[in-house]
mmCIF file with all atom_site columns, C-alpha atoms in Angstrom:
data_model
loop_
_atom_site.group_PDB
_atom_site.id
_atom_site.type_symbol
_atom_site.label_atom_id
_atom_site.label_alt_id
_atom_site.label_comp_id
_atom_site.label_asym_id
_atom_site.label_entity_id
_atom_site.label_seq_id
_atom_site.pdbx_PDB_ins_code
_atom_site.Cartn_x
_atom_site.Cartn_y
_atom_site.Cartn_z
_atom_site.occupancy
_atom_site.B_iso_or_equiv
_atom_site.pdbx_formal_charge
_atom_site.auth_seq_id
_atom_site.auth_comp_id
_atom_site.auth_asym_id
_atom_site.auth_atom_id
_atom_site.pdbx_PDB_model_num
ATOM 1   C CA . UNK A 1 1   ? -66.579  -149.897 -29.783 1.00 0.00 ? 1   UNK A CA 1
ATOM 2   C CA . UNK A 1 2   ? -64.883  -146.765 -31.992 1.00 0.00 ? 2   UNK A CA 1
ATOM 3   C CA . UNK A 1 3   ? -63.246  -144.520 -30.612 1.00 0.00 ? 3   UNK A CA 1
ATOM 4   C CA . UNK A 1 4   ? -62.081  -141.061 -31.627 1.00 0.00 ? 4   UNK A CA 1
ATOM 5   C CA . UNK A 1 5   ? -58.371  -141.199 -32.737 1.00 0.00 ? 5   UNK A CA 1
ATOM 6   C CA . UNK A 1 6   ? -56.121  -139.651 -30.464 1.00 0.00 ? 6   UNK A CA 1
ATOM 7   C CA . UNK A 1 7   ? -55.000  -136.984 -33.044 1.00 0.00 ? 7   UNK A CA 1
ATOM 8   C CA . UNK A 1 8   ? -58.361  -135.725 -32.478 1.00 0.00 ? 8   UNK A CA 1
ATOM 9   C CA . UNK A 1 9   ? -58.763  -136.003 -28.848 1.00 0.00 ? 9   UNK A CA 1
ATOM 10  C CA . UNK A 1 10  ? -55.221  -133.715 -28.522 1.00 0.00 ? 10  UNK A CA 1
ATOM 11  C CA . UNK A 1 11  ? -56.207  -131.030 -30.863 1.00 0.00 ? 11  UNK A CA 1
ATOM 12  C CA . UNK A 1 12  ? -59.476  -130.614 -28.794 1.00 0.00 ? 12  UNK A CA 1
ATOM 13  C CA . UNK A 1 13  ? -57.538  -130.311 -25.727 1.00 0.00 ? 13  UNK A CA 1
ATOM 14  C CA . UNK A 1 14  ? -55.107  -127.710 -27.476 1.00 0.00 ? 14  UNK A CA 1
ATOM 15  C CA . UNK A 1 15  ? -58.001  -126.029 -28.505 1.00 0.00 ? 15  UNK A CA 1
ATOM 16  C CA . UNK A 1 16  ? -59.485  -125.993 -24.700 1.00 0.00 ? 16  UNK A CA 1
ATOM 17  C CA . UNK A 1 17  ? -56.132  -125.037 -23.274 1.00 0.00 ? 17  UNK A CA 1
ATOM 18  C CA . UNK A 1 18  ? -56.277  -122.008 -25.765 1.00 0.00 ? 18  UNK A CA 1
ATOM 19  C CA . UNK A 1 19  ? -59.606  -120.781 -24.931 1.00 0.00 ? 19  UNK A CA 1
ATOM 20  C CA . UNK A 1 20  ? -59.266  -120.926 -21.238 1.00 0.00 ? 20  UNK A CA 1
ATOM 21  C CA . UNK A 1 21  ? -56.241  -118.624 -22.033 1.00 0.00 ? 21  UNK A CA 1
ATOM 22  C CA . UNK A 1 22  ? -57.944  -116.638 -24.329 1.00 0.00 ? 22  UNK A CA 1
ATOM 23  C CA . UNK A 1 23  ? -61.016  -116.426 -21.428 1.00 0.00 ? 23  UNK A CA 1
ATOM 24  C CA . UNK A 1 24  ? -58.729  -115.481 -18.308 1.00 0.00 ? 24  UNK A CA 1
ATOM 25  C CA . UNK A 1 25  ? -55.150  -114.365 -19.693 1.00 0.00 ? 25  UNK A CA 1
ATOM 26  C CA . UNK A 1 26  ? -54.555  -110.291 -19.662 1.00 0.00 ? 26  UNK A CA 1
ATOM 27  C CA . UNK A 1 27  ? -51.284  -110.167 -20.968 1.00 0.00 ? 27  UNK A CA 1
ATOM 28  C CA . UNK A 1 28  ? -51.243  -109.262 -24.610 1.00 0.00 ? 28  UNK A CA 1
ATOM 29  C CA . UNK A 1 29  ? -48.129  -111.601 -25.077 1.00 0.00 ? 29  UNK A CA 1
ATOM 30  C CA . UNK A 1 30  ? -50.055  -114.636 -23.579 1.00 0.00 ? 30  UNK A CA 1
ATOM 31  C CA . UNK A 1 31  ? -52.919  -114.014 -25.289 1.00 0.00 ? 31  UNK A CA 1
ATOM 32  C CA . UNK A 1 32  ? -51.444  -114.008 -28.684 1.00 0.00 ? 32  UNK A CA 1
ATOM 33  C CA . UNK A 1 33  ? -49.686  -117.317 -27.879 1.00 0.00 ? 33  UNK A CA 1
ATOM 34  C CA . UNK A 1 34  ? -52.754  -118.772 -26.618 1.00 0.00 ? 34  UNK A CA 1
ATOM 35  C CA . UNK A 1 35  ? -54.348  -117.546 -30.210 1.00 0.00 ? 35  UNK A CA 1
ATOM 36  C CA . UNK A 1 36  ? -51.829  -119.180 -31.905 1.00 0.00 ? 36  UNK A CA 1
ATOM 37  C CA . UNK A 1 37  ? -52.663  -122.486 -30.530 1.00 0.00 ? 37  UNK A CA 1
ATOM 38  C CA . UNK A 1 38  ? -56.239  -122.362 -31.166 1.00 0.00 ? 38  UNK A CA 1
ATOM 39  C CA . UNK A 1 39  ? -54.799  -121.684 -34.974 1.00 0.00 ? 39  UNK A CA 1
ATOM 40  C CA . UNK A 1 40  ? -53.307  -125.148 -34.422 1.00 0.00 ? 40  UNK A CA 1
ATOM 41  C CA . UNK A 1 41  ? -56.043  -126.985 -33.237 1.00 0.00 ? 41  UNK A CA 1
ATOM 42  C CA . UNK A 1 42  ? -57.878  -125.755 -36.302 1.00 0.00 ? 42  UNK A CA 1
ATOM 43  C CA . UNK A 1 43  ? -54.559  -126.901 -38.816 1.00 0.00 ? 43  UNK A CA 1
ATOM 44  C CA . UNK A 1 44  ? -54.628  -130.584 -36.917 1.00 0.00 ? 44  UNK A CA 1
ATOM 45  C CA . UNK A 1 45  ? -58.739  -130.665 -36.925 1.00 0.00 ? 45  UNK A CA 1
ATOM 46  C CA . UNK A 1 46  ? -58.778  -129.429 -40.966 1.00 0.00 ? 46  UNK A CA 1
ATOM 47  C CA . UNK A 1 47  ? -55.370  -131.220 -42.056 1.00 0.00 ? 47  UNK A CA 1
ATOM 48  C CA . UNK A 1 48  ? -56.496  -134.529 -40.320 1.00 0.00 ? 48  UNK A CA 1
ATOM 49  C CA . UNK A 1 49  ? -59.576  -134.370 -41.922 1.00 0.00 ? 49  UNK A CA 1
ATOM 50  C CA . UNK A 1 50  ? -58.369  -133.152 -45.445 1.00 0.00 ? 50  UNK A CA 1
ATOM 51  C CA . UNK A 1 51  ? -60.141  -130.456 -45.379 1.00 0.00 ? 51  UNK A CA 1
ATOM 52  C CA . UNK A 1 52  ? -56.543  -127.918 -46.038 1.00 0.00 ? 52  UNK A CA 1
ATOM 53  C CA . UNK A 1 53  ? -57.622  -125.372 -47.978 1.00 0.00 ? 53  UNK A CA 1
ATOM 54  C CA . UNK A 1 54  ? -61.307  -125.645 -48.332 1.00 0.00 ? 54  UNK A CA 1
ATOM 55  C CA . UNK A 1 55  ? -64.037  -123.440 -47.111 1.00 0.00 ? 55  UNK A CA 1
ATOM 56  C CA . UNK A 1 56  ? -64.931  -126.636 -44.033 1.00 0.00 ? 56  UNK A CA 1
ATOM 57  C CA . UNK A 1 57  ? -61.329  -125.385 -42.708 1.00 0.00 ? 57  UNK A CA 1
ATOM 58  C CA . UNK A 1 58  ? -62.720  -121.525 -42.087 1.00 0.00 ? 58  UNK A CA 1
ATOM 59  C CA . UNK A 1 59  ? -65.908  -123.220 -40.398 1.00 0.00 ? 59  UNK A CA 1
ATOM 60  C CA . UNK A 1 60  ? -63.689  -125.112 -38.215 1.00 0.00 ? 60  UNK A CA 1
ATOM 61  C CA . UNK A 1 61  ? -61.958  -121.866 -37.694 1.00 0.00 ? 61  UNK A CA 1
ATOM 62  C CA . UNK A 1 62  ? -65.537  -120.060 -36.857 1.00 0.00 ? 62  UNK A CA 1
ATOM 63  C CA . UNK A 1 63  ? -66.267  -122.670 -34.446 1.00 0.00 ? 63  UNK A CA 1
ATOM 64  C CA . UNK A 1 64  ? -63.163  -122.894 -32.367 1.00 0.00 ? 64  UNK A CA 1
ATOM 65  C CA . UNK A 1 65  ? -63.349  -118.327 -32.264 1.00 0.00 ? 65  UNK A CA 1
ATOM 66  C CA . UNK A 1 66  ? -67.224  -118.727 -31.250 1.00 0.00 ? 66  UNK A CA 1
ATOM 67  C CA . UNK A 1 67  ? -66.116  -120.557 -28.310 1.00 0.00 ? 67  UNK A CA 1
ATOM 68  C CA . UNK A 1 68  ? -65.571  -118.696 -24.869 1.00 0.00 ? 68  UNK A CA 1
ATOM 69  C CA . UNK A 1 69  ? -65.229  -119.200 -21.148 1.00 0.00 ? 69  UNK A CA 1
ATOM 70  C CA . UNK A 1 70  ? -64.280  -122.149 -19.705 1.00 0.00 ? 70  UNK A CA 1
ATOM 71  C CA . UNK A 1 71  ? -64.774  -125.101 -22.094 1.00 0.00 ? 71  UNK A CA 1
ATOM 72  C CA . UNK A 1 72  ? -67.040  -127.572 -21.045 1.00 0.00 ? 72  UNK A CA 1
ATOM 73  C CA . UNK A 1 73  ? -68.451  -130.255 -23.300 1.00 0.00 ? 73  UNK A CA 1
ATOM 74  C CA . UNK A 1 74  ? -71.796  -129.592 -25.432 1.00 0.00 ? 74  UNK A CA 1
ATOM 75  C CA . UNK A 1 75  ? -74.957  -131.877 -24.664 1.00 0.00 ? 75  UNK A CA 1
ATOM 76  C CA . UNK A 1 76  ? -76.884  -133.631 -27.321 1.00 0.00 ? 76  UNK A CA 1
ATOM 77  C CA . UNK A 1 77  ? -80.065  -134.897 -26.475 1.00 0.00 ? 77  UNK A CA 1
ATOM 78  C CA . UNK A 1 78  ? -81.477  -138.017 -28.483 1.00 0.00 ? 78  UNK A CA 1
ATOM 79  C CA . UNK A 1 79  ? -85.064  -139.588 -27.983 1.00 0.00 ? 79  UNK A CA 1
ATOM 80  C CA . UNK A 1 80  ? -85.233  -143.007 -28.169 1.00 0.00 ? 80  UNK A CA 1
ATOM 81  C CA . UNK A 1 81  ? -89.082  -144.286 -29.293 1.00 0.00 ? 81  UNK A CA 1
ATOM 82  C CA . UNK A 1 82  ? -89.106  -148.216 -29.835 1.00 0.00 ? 82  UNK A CA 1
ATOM 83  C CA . UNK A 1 83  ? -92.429  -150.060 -31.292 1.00 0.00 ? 83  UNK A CA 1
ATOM 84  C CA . UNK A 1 84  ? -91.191  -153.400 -30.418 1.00 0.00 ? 84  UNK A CA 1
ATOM 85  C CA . UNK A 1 85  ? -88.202  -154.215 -32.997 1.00 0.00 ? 85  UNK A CA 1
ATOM 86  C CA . UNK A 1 86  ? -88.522  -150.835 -34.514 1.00 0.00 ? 86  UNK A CA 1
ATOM 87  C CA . UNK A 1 87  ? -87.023  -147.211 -33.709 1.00 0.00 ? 87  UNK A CA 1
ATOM 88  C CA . UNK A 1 88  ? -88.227  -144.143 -35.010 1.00 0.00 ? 88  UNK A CA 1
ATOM 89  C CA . UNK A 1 89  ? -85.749  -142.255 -37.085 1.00 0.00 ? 89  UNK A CA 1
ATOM 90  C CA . UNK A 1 90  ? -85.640  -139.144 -39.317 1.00 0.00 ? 90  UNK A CA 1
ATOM 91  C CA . UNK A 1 91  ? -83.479  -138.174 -41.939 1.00 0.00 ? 91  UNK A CA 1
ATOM 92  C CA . UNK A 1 92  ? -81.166  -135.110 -41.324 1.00 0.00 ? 92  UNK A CA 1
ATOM 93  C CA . UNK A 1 93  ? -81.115  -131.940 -44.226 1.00 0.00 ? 93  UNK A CA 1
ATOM 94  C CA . UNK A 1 94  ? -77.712  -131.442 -43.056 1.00 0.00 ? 94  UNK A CA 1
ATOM 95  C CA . UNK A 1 95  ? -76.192  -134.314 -44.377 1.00 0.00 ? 95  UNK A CA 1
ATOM 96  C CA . UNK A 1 96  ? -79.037  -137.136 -45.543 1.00 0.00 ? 96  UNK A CA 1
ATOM 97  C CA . UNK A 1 97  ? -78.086  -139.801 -43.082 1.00 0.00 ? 97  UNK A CA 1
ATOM 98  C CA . UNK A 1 98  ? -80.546  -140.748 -40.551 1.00 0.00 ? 98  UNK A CA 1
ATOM 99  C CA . UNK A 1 99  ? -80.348  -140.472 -37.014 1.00 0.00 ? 99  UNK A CA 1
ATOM 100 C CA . UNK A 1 100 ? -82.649  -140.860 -33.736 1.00 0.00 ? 100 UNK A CA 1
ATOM 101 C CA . UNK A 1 101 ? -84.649  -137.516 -32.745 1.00 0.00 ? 101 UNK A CA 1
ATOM 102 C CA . UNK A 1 102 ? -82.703  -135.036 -31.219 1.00 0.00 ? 102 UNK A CA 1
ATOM 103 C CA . UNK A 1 103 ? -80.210  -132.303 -31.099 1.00 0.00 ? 103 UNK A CA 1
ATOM 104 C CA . UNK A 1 104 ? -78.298  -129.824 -28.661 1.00 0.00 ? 104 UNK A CA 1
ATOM 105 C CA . UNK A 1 105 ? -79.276  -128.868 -24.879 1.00 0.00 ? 105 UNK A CA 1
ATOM 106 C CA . UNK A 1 106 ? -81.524  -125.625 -24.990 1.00 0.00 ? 106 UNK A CA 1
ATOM 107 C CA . UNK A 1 107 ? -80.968  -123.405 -21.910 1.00 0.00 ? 107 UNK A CA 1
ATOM 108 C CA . UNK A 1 108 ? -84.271  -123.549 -19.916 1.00 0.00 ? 108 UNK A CA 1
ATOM 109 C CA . UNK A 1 109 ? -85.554  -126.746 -20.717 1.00 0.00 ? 109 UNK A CA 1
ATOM 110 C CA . UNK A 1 110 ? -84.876  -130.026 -19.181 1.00 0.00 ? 110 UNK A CA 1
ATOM 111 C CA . UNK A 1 111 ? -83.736  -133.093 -20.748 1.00 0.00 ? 111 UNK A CA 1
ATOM 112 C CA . UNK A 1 112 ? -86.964  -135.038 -20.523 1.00 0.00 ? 112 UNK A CA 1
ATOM 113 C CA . UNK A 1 113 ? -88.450  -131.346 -22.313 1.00 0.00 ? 113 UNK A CA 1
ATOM 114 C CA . UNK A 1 114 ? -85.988  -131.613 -24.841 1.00 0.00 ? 114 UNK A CA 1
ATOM 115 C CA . UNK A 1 115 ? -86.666  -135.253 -26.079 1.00 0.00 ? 115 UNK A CA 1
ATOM 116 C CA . UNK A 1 116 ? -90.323  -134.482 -26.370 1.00 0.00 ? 116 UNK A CA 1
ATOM 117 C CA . UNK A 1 117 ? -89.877  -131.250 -27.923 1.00 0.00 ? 117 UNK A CA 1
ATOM 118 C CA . UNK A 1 118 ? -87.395  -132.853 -30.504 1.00 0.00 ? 118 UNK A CA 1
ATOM 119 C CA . UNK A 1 119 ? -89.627  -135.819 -31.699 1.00 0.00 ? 119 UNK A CA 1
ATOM 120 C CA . UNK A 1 120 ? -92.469  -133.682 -32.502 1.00 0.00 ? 120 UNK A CA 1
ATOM 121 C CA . UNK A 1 121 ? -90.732  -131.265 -33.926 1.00 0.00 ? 121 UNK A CA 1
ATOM 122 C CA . UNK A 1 122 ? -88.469  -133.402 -36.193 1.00 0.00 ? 122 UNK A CA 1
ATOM 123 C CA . UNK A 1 123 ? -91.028  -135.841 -36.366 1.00 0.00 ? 123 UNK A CA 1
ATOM 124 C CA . UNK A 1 124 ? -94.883  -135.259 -35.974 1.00 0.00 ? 124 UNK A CA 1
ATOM 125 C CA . UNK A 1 125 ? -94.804  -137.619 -33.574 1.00 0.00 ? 125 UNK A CA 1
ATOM 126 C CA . UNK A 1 126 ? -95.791  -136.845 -29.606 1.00 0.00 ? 126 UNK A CA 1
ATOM 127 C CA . UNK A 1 127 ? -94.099  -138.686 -26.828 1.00 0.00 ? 127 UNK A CA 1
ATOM 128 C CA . UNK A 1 128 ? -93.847  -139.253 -22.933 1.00 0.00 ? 128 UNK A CA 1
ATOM 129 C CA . UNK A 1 129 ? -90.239  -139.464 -21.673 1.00 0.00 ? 129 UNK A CA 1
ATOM 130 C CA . UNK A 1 130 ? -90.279  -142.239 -19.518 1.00 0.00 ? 130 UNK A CA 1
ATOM 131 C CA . UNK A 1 131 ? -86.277  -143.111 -18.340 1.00 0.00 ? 131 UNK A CA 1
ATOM 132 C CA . UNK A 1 132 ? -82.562  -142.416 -18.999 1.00 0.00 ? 132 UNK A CA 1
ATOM 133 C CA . UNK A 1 133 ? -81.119  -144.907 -20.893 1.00 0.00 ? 133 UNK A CA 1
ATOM 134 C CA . UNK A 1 134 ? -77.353  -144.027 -21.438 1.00 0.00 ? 134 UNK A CA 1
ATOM 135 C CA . UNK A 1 135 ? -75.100  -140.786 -21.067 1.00 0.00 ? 135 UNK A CA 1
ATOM 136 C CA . UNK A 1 136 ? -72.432  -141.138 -23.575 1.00 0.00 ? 136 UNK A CA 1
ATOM 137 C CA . UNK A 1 137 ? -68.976  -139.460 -24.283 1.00 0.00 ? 137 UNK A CA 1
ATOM 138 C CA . UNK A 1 138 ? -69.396  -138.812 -28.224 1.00 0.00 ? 138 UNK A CA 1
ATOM 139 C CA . UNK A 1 139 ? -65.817  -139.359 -28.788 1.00 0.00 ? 139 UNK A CA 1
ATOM 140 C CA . UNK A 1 140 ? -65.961  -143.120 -27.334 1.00 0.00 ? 140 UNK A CA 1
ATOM 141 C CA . UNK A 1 141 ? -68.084  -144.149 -29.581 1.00 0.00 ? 141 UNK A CA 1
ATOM 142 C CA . UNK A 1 142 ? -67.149  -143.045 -33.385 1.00 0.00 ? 142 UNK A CA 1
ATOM 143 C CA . UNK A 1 143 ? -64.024  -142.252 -35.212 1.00 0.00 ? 143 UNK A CA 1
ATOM 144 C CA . UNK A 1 144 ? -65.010  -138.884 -37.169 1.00 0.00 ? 144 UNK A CA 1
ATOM 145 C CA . UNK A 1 145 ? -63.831  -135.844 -36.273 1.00 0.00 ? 145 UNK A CA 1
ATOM 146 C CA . UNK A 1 146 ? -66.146  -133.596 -34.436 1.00 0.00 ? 146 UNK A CA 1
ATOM 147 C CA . UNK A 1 147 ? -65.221  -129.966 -33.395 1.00 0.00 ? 147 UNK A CA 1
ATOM 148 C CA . UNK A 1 148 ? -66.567  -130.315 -29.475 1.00 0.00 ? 148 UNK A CA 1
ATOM 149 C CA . UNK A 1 149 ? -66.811  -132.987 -26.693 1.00 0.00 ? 149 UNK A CA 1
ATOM 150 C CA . UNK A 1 150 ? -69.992  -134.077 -27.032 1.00 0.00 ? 150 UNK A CA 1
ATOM 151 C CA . UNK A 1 151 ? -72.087  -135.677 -24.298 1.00 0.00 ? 151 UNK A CA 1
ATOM 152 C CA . UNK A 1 152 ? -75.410  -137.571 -25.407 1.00 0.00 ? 152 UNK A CA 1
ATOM 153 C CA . UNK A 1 153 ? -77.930  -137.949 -23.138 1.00 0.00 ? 153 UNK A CA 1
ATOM 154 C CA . UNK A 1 154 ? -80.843  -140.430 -24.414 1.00 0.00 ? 154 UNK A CA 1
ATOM 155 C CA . UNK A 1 155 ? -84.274  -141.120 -23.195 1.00 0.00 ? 155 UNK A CA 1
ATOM 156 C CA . UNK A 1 156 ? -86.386  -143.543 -23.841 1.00 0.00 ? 156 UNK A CA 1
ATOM 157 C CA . UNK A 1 157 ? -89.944  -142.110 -24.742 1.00 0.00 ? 157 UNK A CA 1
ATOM 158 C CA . UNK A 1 158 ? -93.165  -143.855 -24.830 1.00 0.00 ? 158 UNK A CA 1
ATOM 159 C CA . UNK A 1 159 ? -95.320  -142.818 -28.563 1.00 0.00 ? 159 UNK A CA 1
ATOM 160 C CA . UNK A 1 160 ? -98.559  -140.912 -27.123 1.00 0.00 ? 160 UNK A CA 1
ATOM 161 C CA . UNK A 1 161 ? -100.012 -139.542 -30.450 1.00 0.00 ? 161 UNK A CA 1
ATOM 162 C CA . UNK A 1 162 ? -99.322  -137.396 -33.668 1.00 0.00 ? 162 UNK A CA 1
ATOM 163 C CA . UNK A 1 163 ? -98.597  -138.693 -36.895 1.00 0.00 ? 163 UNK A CA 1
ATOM 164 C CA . UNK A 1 164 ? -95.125  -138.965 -39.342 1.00 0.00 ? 164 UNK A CA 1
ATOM 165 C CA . UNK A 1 165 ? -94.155  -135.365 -40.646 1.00 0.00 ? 165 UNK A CA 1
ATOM 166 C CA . UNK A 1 166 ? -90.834  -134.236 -41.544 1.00 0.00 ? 166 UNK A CA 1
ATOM 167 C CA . UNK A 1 167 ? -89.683  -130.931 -39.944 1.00 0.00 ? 167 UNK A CA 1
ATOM 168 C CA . UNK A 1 168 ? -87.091  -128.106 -41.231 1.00 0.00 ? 168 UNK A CA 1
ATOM 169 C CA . UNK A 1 169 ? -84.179  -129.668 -40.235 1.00 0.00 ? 169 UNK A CA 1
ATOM 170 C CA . UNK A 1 170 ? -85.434  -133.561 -41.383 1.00 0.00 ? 170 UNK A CA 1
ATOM 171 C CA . UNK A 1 171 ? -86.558  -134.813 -44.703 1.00 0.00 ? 171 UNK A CA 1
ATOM 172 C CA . UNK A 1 172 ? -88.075  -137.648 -44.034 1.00 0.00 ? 172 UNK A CA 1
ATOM 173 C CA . UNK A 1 173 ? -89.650  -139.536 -41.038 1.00 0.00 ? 173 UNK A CA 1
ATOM 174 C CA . UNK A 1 174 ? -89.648  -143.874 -40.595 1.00 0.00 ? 174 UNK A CA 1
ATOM 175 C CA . UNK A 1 175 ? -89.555  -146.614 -38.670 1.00 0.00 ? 175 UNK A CA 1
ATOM 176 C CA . UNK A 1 176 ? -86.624  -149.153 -38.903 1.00 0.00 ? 176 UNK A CA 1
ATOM 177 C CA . UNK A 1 177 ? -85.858  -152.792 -38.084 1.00 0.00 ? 177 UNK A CA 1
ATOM 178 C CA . UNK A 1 178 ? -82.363  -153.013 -36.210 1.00 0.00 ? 178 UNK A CA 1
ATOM 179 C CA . UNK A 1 179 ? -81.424  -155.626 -38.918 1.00 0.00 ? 179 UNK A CA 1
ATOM 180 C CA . UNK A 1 180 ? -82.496  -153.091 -41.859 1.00 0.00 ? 180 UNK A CA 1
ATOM 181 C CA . UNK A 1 181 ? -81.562  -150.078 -40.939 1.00 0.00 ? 181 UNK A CA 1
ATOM 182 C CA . UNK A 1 182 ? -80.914  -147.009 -43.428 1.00 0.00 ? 182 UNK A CA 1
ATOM 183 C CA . UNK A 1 183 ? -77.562  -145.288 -44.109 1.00 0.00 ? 183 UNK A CA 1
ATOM 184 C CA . UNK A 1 184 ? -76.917  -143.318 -40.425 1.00 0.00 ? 184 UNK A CA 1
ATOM 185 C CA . UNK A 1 185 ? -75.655  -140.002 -39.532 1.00 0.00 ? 185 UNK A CA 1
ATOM 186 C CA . UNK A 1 186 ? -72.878  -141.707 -36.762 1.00 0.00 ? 186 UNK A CA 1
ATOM 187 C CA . UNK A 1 187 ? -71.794  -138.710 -34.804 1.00 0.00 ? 187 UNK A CA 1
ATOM 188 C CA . UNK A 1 188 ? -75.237  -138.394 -33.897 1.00 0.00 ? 188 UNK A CA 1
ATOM 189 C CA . UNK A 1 189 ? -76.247  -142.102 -33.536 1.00 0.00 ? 189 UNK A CA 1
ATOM 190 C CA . UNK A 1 190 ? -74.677  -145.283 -34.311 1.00 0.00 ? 190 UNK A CA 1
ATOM 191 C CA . UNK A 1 191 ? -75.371  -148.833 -34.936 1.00 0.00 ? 191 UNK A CA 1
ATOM 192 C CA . UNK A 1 192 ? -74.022  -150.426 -32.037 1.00 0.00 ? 192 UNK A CA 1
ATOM 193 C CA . UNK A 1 193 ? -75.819  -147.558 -29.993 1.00 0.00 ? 193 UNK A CA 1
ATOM 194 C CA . UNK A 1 194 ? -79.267  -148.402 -31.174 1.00 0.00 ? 194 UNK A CA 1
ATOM 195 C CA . UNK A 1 195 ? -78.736  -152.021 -30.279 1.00 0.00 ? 195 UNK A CA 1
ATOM 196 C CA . UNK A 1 196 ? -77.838  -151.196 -26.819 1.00 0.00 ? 196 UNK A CA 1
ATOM 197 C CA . UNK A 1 197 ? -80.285  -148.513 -26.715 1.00 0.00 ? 197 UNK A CA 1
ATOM 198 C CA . UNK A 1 198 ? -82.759  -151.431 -27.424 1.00 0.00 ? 198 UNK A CA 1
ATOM 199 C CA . UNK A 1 199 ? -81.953  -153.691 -25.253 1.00 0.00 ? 199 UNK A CA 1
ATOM 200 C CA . UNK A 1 200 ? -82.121  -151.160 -22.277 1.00 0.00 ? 200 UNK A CA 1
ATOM 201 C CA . UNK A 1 201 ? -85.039  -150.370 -23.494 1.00 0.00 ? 201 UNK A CA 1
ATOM 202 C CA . UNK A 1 202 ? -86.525  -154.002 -22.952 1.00 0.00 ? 202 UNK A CA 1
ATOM 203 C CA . UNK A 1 203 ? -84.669  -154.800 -20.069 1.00 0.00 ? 203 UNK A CA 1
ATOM 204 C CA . UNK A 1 204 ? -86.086  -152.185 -17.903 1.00 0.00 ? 204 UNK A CA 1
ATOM 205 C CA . UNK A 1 205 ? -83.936  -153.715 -14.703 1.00 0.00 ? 205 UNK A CA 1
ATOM 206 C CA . UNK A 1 206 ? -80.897  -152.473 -15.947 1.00 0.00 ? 206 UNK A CA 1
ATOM 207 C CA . UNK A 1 207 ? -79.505  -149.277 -15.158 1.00 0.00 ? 207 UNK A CA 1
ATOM 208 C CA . UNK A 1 208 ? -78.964  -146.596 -17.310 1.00 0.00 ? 208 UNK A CA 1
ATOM 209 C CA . UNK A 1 209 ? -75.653  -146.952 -19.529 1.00 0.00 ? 209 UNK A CA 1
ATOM 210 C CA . UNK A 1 210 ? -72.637  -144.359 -18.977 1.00 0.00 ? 210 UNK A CA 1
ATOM 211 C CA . UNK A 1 211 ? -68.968  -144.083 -20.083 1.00 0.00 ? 211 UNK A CA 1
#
């Protein structure tokens, strides 16, 4: 198993310390220290990355000041659809890997909503969530830096209908042998998650993975 580097996993907690100050701290003098160290979360996040001095450093920047209230971690939702040996993927615009359907938590729908919502719209496809199969801590799983604690939630779905068609945020839409996969997107999905995801998925008896 990967896990996140634990350069990472302290500038996200510097970065939650400073915008639980930032959220409940009055005095002026606090809240410019607390400012400060969200400034270096963002150097450790950028510098780690190599990303000093480019334009992915200010969008690290935006992303730590768009953050309020008490942190909490983010929830990905990821729709696992097997046809025996094969899972349905698309390929993400954002960076032309390929991951499982999904993508972040919407406020007012539930998970099971979310998966079928996400396969259909990223895919064509229309599905019946039928079970849990893991709840995941992002950062356990893959080494690349990601801004936010992450939890992934995935469910397998049953395939009920529709028919392959990319949406605005995928390019393409197939269906992959776990021996051939294609090139993946990992913070969203990795290899050794798939395989596990399958396995739960045919072993219905076991419980639902969790970190």
């Amino acid at each position: 198993m990967m896990v996140e580097p634990q350069w990472i996993r302290w500038a996200k907690r510097i970065q939650a310390i400073a915008q639980t100050g930032l959220s409940f701290a009055r005095d002026p003098y606090d809240l410019d220290r607390y400012r400060e160290l969200r400034e270096l979360a963002t150097d450790m996040l950028a510098h780690g990355a190599g990303l000093d001095g480019s334009p992915d450093r200010l969008r690290v920047r935006e992303l730590f000041a768009g953050e309020s209230g008490y942190p909490t971690p983010k929830v990905d939702v990821r729709a696992a659809v097997f046809q025996e040996s094969r899972v349905l993927m698309v390929k993400e615009r954002s960076d032309g890997r390929w991951s499982i359907p999904g993508g972040w938590a919407d406020v007012g729908s539930s998970p099971g909503e979310m998966a079928v919502r996400e396969v259909y719209e990223e895919s064509g496809y229309r599905v019946r969530p039928v079970r849990i199969l893991a709840v995941w801590d992002n950062s356990r799983h893959h080494d690349r830096p990601v801004a936010y604690a992450v939890y992934k939630i995935c469910i397998g779905c049953e395939l009920v209908g529709g028919e392959s068609r990319a949406g605005t945020e995928t390019e393409a839409v197939g269906w992959f042998s776990l021996d051939a996969l294609p090139e993946l997107s990992v913070t969203r999905i990795t290899e050794q998650q798939l395989r596990r995801l399958h396995e739960l998925h045919t072993h219905p008896q076991l419980g639902p993975d969790f970190d």
